[in-house]
PDB file of C-alpha atoms in Angstrom:
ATOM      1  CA  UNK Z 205      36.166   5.262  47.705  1.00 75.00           C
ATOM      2  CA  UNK Z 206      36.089   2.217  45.133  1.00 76.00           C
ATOM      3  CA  UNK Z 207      32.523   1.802  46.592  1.00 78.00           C
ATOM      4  CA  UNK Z 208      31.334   5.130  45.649  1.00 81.00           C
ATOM      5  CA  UNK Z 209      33.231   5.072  42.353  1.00 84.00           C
ATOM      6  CA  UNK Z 210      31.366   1.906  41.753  1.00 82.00           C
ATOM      7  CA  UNK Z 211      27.996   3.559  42.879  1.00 83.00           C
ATOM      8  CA  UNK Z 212      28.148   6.382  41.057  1.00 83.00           C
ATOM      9  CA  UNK Z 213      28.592   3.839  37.889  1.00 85.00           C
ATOM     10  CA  UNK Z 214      25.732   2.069  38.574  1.00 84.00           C
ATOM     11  CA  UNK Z 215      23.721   4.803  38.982  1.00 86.00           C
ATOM     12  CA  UNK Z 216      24.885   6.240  35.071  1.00 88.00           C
ATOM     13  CA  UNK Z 217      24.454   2.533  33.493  1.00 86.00           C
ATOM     14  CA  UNK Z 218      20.990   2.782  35.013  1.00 87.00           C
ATOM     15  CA  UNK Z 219      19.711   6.103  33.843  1.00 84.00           C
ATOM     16  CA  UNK Z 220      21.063   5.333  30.140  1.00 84.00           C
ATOM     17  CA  UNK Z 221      19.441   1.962  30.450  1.00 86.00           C
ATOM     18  CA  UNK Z 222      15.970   4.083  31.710  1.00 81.00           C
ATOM     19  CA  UNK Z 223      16.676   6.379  28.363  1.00 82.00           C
ATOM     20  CA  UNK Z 224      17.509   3.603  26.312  1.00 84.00           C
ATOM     21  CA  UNK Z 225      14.367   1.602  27.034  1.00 82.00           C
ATOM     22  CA  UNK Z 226      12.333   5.108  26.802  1.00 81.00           C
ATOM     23  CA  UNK Z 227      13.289   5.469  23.294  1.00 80.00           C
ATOM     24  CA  UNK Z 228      12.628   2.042  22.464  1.00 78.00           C
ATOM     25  CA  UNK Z 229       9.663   2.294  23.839  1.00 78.00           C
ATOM     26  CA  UNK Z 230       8.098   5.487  21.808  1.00 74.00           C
ATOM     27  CA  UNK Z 231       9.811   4.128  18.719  1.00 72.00           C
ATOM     28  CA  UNK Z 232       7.688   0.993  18.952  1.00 75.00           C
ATOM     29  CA  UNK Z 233       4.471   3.168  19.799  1.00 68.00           C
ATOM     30  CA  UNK Z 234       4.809   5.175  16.694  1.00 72.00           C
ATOM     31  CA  UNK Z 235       5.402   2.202  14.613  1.00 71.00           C
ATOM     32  CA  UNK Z 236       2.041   0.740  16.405  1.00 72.00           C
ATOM     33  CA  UNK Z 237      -0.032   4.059  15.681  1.00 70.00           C
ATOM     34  CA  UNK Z 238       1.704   3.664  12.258  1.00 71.00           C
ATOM     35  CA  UNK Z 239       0.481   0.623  11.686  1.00 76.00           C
ATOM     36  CA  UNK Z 240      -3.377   1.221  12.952  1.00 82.00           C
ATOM     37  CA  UNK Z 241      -3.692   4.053  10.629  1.00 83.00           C
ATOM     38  CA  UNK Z 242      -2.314   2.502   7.717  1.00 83.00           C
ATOM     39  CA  UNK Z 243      -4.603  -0.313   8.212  1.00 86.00           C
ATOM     40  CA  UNK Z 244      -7.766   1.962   8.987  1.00 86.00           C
ATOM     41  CA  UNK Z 245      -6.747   3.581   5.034  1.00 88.00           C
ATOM     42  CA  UNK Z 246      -5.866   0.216   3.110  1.00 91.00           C
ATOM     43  CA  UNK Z 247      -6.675  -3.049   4.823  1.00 89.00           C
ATOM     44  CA  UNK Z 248     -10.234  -3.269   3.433  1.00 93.00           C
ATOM     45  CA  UNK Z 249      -8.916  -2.341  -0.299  1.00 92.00           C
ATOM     46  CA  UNK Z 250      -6.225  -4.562   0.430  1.00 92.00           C
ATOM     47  CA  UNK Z 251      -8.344  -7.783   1.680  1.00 92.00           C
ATOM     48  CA  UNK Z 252     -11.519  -7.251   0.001  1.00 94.00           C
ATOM     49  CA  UNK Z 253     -12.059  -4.658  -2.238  1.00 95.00           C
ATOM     50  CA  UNK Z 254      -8.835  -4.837  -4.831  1.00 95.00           C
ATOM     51  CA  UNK Z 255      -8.960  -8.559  -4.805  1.00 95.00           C
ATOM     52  CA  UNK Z 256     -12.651  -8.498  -5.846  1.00 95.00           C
ATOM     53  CA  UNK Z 257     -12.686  -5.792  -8.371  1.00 94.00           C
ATOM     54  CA  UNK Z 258      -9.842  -7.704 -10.197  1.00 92.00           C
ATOM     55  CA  UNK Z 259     -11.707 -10.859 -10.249  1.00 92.00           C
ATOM     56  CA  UNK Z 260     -14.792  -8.979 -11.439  1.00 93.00           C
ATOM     57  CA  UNK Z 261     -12.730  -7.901 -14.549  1.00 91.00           C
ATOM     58  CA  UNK Z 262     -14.005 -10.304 -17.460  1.00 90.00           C
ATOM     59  CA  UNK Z 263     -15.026 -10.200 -20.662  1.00 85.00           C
ATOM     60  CA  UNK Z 264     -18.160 -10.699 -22.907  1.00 85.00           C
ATOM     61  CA  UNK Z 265     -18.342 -11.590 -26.352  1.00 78.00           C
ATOM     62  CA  UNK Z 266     -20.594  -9.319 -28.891  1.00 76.00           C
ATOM     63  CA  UNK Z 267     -20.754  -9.409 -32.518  1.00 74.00           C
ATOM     64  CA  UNK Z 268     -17.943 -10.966 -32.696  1.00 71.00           C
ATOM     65  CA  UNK Z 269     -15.993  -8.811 -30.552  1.00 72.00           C
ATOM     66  CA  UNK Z 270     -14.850  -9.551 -26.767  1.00 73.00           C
ATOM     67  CA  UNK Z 271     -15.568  -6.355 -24.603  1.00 81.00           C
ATOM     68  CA  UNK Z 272     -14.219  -5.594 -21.082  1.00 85.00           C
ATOM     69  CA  UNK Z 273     -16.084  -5.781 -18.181  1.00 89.00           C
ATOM     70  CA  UNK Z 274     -15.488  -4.336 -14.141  1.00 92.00           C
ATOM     71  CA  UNK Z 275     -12.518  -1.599 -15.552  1.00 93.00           C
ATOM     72  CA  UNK Z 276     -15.090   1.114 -14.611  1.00 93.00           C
ATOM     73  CA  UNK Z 277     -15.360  -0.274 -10.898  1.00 95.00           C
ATOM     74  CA  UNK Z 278     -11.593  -0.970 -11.020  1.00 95.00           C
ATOM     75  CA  UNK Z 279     -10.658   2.719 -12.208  1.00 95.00           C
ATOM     76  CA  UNK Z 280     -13.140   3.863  -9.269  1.00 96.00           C
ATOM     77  CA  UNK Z 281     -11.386   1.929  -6.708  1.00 97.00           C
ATOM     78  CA  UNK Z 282      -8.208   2.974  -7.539  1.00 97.00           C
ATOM     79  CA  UNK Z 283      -9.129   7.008  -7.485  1.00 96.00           C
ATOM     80  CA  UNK Z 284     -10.459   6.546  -4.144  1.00 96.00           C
ATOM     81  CA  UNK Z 285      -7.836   4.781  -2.876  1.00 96.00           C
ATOM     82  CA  UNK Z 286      -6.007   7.568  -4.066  1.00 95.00           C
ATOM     83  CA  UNK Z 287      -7.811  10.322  -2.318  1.00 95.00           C
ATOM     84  CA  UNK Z 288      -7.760   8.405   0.635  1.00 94.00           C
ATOM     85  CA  UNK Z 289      -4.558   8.083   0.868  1.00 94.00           C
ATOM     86  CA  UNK Z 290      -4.219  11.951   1.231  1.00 93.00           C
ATOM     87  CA  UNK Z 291      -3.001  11.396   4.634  1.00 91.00           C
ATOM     88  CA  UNK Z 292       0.436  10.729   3.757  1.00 92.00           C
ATOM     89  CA  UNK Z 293       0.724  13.845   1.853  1.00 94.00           C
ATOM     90  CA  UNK Z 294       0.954  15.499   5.026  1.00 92.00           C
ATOM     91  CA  UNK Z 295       3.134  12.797   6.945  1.00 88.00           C
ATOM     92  CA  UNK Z 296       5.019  11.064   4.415  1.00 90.00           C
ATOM     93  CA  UNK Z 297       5.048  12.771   1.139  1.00 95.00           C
ATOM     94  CA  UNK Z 298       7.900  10.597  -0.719  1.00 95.00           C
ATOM     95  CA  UNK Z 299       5.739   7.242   0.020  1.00 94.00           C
ATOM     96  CA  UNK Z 300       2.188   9.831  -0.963  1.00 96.00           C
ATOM     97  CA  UNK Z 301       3.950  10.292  -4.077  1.00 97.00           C
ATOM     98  CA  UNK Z 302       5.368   7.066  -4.878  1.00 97.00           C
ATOM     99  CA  UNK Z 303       1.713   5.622  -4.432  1.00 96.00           C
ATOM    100  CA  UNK Z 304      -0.301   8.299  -5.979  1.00 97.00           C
ATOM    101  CA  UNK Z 305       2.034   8.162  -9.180  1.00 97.00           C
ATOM    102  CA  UNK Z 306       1.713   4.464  -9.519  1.00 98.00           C
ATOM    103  CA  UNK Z 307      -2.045   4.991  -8.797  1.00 97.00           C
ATOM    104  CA  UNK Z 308      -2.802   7.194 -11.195  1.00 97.00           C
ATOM    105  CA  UNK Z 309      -0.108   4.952 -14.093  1.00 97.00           C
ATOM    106  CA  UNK Z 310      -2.823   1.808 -13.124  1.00 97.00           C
ATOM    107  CA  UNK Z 311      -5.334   3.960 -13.921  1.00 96.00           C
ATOM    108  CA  UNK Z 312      -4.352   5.013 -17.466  1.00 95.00           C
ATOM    109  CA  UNK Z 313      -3.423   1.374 -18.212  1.00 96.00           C
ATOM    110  CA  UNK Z 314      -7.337   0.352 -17.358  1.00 94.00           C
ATOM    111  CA  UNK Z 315      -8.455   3.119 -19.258  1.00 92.00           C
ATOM    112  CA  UNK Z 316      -5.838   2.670 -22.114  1.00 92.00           C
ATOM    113  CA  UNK Z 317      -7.012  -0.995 -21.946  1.00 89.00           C
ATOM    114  CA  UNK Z 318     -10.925  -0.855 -22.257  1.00 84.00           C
ATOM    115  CA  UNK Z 319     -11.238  -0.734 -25.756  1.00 82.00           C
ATOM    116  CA  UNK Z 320      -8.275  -2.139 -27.372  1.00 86.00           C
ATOM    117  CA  UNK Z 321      -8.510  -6.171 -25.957  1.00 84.00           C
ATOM    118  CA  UNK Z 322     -10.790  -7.615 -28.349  1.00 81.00           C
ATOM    119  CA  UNK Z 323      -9.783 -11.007 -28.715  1.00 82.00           C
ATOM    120  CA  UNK Z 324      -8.725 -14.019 -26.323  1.00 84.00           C
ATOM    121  CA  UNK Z 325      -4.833 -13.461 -26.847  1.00 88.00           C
ATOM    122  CA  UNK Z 326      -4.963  -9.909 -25.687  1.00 88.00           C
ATOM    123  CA  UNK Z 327      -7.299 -10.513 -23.137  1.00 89.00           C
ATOM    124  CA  UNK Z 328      -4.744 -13.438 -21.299  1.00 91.00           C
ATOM    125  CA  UNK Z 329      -1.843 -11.186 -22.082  1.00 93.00           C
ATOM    126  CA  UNK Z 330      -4.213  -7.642 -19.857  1.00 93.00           C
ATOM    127  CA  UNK Z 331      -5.442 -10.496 -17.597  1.00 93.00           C
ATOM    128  CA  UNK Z 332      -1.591 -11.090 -16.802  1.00 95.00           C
ATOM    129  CA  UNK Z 333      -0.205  -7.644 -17.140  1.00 96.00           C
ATOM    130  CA  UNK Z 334      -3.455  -6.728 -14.700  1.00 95.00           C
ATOM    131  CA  UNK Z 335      -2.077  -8.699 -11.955  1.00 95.00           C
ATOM    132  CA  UNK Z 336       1.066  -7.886 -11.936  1.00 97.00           C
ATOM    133  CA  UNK Z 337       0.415  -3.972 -11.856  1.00 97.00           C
ATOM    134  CA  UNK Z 338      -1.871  -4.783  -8.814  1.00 96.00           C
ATOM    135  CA  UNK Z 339       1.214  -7.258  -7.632  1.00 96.00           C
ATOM    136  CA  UNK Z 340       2.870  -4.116  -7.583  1.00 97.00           C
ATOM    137  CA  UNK Z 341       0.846  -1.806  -5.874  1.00 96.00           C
ATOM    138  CA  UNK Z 342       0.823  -4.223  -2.858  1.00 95.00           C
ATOM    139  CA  UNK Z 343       4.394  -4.280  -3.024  1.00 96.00           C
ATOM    140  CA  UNK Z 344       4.471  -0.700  -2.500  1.00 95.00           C
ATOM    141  CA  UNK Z 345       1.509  -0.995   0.407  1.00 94.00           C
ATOM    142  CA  UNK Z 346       3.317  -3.782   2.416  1.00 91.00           C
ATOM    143  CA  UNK Z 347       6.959  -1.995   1.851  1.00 92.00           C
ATOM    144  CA  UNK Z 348       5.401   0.838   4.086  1.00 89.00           C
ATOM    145  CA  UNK Z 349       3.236  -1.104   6.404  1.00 84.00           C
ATOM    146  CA  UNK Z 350       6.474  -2.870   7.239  1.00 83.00           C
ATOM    147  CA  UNK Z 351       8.786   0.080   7.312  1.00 79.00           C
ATOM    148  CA  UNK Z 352       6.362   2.172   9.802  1.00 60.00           C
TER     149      UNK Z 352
END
């Protein structure tokens, strides 16, 4: 009797083990399909294309006035990044939103930007502000890549 009693347990501890590891197991799929789509949408901005664009952003000196360069390409990035993002309007709307919001508030800071630095102080104090907005926006990028 104690034999089948002890049979019967084994056979339960098994089949929620089998269930356990099944659940594990598509948990850490999703994550992985996660993680191949958000890299498919952001790991070229990410690596190459943000990176650059902000590095591109200088500026030139004309009659007597210093004038922004690479906001145009940086404003273009970041609205395509945007649309392409529209994935995770469908799948994930509070992280579409979160994104697209501080997308768009980037944005208006470039564009708010472009004709207003027009000396060295103001340019060191966008060149700063610049990086952290885009310090920011990674944040928000390697929050989700991490969560799944």
């Amino acid at each position: 009797m104690w034999s089948n009693i002890l049979s019967a347990i084994a056979i339960i501890l098994s089949v929620v083990t089998f269930v356990i590891s099944l659940i594990f197991e598509n948990i850490k799929l999703k994550r992985e399909k996660n993680s191949k789509i958000f890299q498919d949408i952001y790991f070229k901005y990410m690596q190459f294309t943000i990176p650059k664009a902000e590095s591109d952003i200088n500026y030139i000196h004309t009659n007597d006035r210093i004038k922004l360069t690479g906001i145009t390409e940086m404003t273009n990035i970041l609205k395509n990044l945007r649309k392409k993002s529209s994935f995770y309007k469908f799948t994930d709307k509070k992280f579409y939103k979160k994104l697209t919001e501080y997308i768009m508030e980037v944005e208006d800071y470039y564009s708010r930007k472009l004709n207003t630095v027009d000396d060295n102080e103001k340019y060191d104090k966008f060149k700063s502000e610049s990086k952290e907005k885009i310090s920011k926006l990674y944040k928000i990028l390697l929050k989700k890549l991490n969560k799944g």
